[in-house]
């Protein structure tokens, strides 16, 4: 069964203090690894899709990387508006377009 | 120009009642989903419909019955509501041949 584990559960940073979030996964053939951002009271908002080990994608202060067992979401010089829950999900080759999510990392960036 | 919309946004009801949640997407997507997010923020798939046909049916009590009248709409009817059904329910959709799921704003269900 496909599984995703995210760490840490919660992370508190000062504005400008860079860090990384981890997403470890087991999947029967990775078809895609997805990062979403979720603000309180809202639905998940798509950030990145990674397909193969070694791939990297960037968007503003966020950079996602992928290995065969895990993905990292690097946050460079975060701002308070980056505070949110970051969700990681995988899609395998079984289960029609089914995403399996981790429990997320709650990020709080203080000014 | 809302992409994926859900109604109602909040739903407070008594145990044993029957309720429905509605989802509509105006993106022209073929596949729609229902997810349940519990109090610990764990998001788990419940159902998926592709062009009005049920394609994913996870281990969900049969008190939950999805219905897709057309490919732009996916509703969720819940019979005999229980305390454990309290959660946030998200609808999502994905285009044909696409990889990215787009989520609605969620329906917060509280069963008393």
Short mmCIF file of C-alpha atoms in Angstrom, two decimals:
data_model
loop_
_atom_site.label_atom_id
_atom_site.label_comp_id
_atom_site.label_asym_id
_atom_site.label_seq_id
_atom_site.Cartn_x
_atom_site.Cartn_y
_atom_site.Cartn_z
CA UNK A 1 0.00 0.00 0.00
CA UNK A 2 1.25 3.48 -0.90
CA UNK A 3 2.35 5.54 2.11
CA UNK A 4 3.55 9.07 2.77
CA UNK A 5 5.19 10.35 5.96
CA UNK A 6 5.93 14.01 6.49
CA UNK A 7 8.26 15.58 9.05
CA UNK A 8 8.36 17.58 11.13
CA UNK A 9 4.69 17.81 12.11
CA UNK A 10 5.16 21.46 12.94
CA UNK A 11 7.94 23.96 12.31
CA UNK A 12 8.38 27.42 13.67
CA UNK A 13 10.81 29.75 11.87
CA UNK A 14 11.84 33.33 12.16
CA UNK A 15 11.42 35.46 9.08
CA UNK A 16 14.48 34.91 6.88
CA UNK A 17 15.44 31.61 8.55
CA UNK A 18 15.70 28.99 5.80
CA UNK A 19 14.72 25.36 6.39
CA UNK A 20 13.45 22.18 4.74
CA UNK A 21 10.37 19.99 5.04
CA UNK A 22 10.65 16.27 4.44
CA UNK A 23 8.31 13.86 2.68
CA UNK A 24 9.22 10.16 2.73
CA UNK A 25 7.22 7.82 0.55
CA UNK A 26 6.70 4.22 -0.47
CA UNK A 27 4.77 3.62 -3.65
CA UNK A 28 4.35 0.85 -6.17
CA UNK A 29 5.87 2.76 -9.05
CA UNK A 30 5.91 6.53 -8.68
CA UNK A 31 3.80 8.32 -11.23
CA UNK A 32 4.13 11.70 -9.53
CA UNK A 33 4.85 13.40 -6.21
CA UNK A 34 2.80 16.48 -5.46
CA UNK A 35 3.23 19.37 -3.03
CA UNK A 36 0.23 21.40 -1.94
CA UNK A 37 -0.15 24.37 0.38
CA UNK A 38 -3.21 24.62 2.61
CA UNK A 39 -4.20 27.79 4.43
CA UNK A 40 -6.56 27.58 7.43
CA UNK A 41 -10.17 27.15 6.34
CA UNK A 42 -9.26 26.65 2.67
CA UNK A 43 -8.71 23.84 0.22
CA UNK A 44 -5.24 22.59 -0.77
CA UNK A 45 -3.56 24.75 -3.38
CA UNK A 46 -1.25 23.07 -5.89
CA UNK A 47 2.44 23.98 -5.77
CA UNK A 48 4.58 21.41 -7.62
CA UNK A 49 4.64 18.03 -9.32
CA UNK A 50 7.85 15.99 -9.47
CA UNK A 51 8.11 12.88 -11.61
CA UNK A 52 11.59 11.39 -11.34
CA UNK A 53 14.57 11.28 -8.99
CA UNK A 54 16.85 14.26 -9.43
CA UNK A 55 14.09 16.57 -10.58
CA UNK A 56 13.82 20.02 -8.98
CA UNK A 57 11.20 22.75 -9.27
CA UNK A 58 11.17 26.29 -7.91
CA UNK A 59 8.57 28.91 -7.22
CA UNK A 60 9.52 32.13 -5.46
CA UNK A 61 11.04 31.11 -2.09
CA UNK A 62 10.12 27.42 -2.48
CA UNK A 63 12.15 24.69 -4.10
CA UNK A 64 11.06 21.05 -4.28
CA UNK A 65 13.48 18.18 -4.87
CA UNK A 66 12.97 14.45 -5.33
CA UNK A 67 14.97 11.29 -4.66
CA UNK A 68 13.87 7.67 -4.97
CA UNK A 69 12.64 7.62 -1.37
CA UNK A 70 11.87 11.18 -0.36
CA UNK A 71 11.17 14.73 -1.37
CA UNK A 72 12.22 17.96 0.26
CA UNK A 73 10.52 21.32 0.18
CA UNK A 74 13.20 23.93 0.80
CA UNK A 75 12.04 27.33 1.99
CA UNK A 76 14.58 30.09 1.51
CA UNK A 77 14.30 33.29 3.56
CA UNK A 78 10.65 32.67 4.45
CA UNK A 79 8.16 35.43 5.09
CA UNK A 80 5.14 35.39 7.43
CA UNK A 81 2.87 34.89 4.41
CA UNK A 82 4.52 31.49 3.86
CA UNK A 83 2.84 30.28 7.05
CA UNK A 84 0.53 27.38 6.09
CA UNK A 85 0.28 23.61 6.18
CA UNK A 86 2.31 21.96 3.42
CA UNK A 87 0.96 18.65 2.16
CA UNK A 88 2.82 16.03 0.19
CA UNK A 89 1.04 13.37 -1.89
CA UNK A 90 2.04 10.55 -4.22
CA UNK A 91 0.34 8.98 -7.18
CA UNK A 92 1.30 5.45 -8.13
CA UNK A 93 0.57 3.43 -11.21
CA UNK A 94 -2.23 1.55 -9.45
CA UNK A 95 -5.46 3.24 -8.41
CA UNK A 96 -6.91 5.48 -11.08
CA UNK A 97 -5.38 8.92 -10.50
CA UNK A 98 -5.58 8.31 -6.75
CA UNK A 99 -3.49 10.59 -4.52
CA UNK A 100 -2.21 9.36 -1.16
CA UNK A 101 -1.47 12.25 1.19
CA UNK A 102 0.78 12.67 4.20
CA UNK A 103 -0.46 14.43 7.32
CA UNK A 104 1.33 17.64 6.46
CA UNK A 105 3.80 20.01 8.09
CA UNK A 106 2.37 23.10 9.79
CA UNK A 107 4.75 25.97 9.15
CA UNK A 108 4.64 29.17 11.17
CA UNK A 109 6.94 32.03 10.18
CA UNK A 110 7.24 34.79 12.75
CA UNK A 111 8.20 38.37 11.81
CA UNK B 1 -14.88 32.65 -11.88
CA UNK B 2 -14.81 29.99 -9.19
CA UNK B 3 -13.17 26.78 -10.43
CA UNK B 4 -14.35 24.15 -7.94
CA UNK B 5 -17.19 25.20 -5.65
CA UNK B 6 -18.92 23.42 -2.80
CA UNK B 7 -22.15 24.01 -0.94
CA UNK B 8 -22.74 24.43 1.86
CA UNK B 9 -19.55 25.78 3.39
CA UNK B 10 -20.65 24.84 6.90
CA UNK B 11 -23.09 22.16 7.99
CA UNK B 12 -24.11 21.56 11.61
CA UNK B 13 -26.57 18.74 12.20
CA UNK B 14 -27.76 16.17 14.69
CA UNK B 15 -26.72 12.54 14.83
CA UNK B 16 -29.01 10.32 12.78
CA UNK B 17 -29.92 13.00 10.22
CA UNK B 18 -29.38 12.68 6.46
CA UNK B 19 -27.52 15.45 4.63
CA UNK B 20 -26.08 16.23 1.21
CA UNK B 21 -23.04 18.18 0.06
CA UNK B 22 -22.78 19.49 -3.49
CA UNK B 23 -19.78 20.12 -5.71
CA UNK B 24 -19.55 21.83 -9.07
CA UNK B 25 -16.55 22.49 -11.30
CA UNK B 26 -16.51 24.85 -14.28
CA UNK B 27 -13.12 23.72 -15.56
CA UNK B 28 -14.41 21.16 -18.04
CA UNK B 29 -12.64 18.37 -16.14
CA UNK B 30 -13.63 14.75 -16.60
CA UNK B 31 -12.79 13.30 -13.20
CA UNK B 32 -14.00 14.43 -9.79
CA UNK B 33 -13.20 13.27 -6.25
CA UNK B 34 -14.42 13.40 -2.69
CA UNK B 35 -11.85 13.54 0.11
CA UNK B 36 -12.31 13.58 3.88
CA UNK B 37 -9.93 15.58 6.08
CA UNK B 38 -10.00 14.69 9.75
CA UNK B 39 -9.10 16.83 12.75
CA UNK B 40 -5.42 15.93 12.36
CA UNK B 41 -5.45 17.31 8.81
CA UNK B 42 -5.14 13.86 7.23
CA UNK B 43 -6.67 13.99 3.76
CA UNK B 44 -8.04 10.66 2.53
CA UNK B 45 -9.76 9.84 -0.73
CA UNK B 46 -13.31 8.50 -0.55
CA UNK B 47 -14.67 8.33 -4.10
CA UNK B 48 -13.82 9.24 -7.65
CA UNK B 49 -16.05 9.62 -10.69
CA UNK B 50 -14.86 9.79 -14.29
CA UNK B 51 -17.45 11.17 -16.70
CA UNK B 52 -20.31 10.16 -14.38
CA UNK B 53 -18.91 6.65 -13.77
CA UNK B 54 -17.68 5.53 -10.33
CA UNK B 55 -14.02 4.50 -10.60
CA UNK B 56 -12.68 4.69 -7.06
CA UNK B 57 -14.63 3.57 -4.02
CA UNK B 58 -12.41 3.37 -0.96
CA UNK B 59 -13.42 1.62 2.24
CA UNK B 60 -16.22 3.99 3.10
CA UNK B 61 -19.41 3.07 5.04
CA UNK B 62 -22.33 2.55 2.69
CA UNK B 63 -24.11 5.39 4.51
CA UNK B 64 -22.09 7.56 2.10
CA UNK B 65 -23.45 7.60 -1.43
CA UNK B 66 -21.94 9.74 -4.17
CA UNK B 67 -23.90 10.76 -7.21
CA UNK B 68 -22.76 12.44 -10.40
CA UNK B 69 -25.67 13.83 -12.46
CA UNK B 70 -23.23 15.12 -15.09
CA UNK B 71 -19.47 15.45 -15.37
CA UNK B 72 -19.47 18.94 -13.87
CA UNK B 73 -21.25 17.92 -10.67
CA UNK B 74 -20.51 15.43 -7.91
CA UNK B 75 -22.73 15.26 -4.85
CA UNK B 76 -22.28 13.35 -1.61
CA UNK B 77 -25.26 12.13 0.38
CA UNK B 78 -24.74 10.88 3.91
CA UNK B 79 -27.40 8.86 5.72
CA UNK B 80 -27.75 8.38 9.47
CA UNK B 81 -24.95 10.77 10.37
CA UNK B 82 -22.61 9.75 13.18
CA UNK B 83 -20.30 11.78 15.41
CA UNK B 84 -17.28 10.34 13.59
CA UNK B 85 -18.48 11.84 10.32
CA UNK B 86 -17.50 15.28 11.61
CA UNK B 87 -14.72 16.45 9.31
CA UNK B 88 -13.99 18.71 6.38
CA UNK B 89 -15.06 17.24 3.04
CA UNK B 90 -13.21 18.39 -0.07
CA UNK B 91 -14.17 18.00 -3.65
CA UNK B 92 -11.46 17.96 -6.32
CA UNK B 93 -11.25 17.60 -10.08
CA UNK B 94 -8.62 16.76 -12.67
CA UNK B 95 -8.58 17.29 -16.45
CA UNK B 96 -8.52 14.38 -18.87
CA UNK B 97 -4.93 13.25 -19.22
CA UNK B 98 -3.84 15.71 -16.55
CA UNK B 99 -1.86 15.17 -13.40
CA UNK B 100 -2.93 17.96 -11.07
CA UNK B 101 -6.00 17.81 -8.87
CA UNK B 102 -7.73 21.10 -8.10
CA UNK B 103 -9.53 21.32 -4.79
CA UNK B 104 -12.65 23.11 -3.69
CA UNK B 105 -12.87 25.24 -0.53
CA UNK B 106 -14.28 22.42 1.60
CA UNK B 107 -17.48 21.76 3.54
CA UNK B 108 -17.10 21.73 7.30
CA UNK B 109 -19.48 19.15 8.74
CA UNK B 110 -20.15 19.02 12.47
CA UNK B 111 -22.38 16.26 13.82
CA UNK B 112 -23.73 16.86 17.33
#
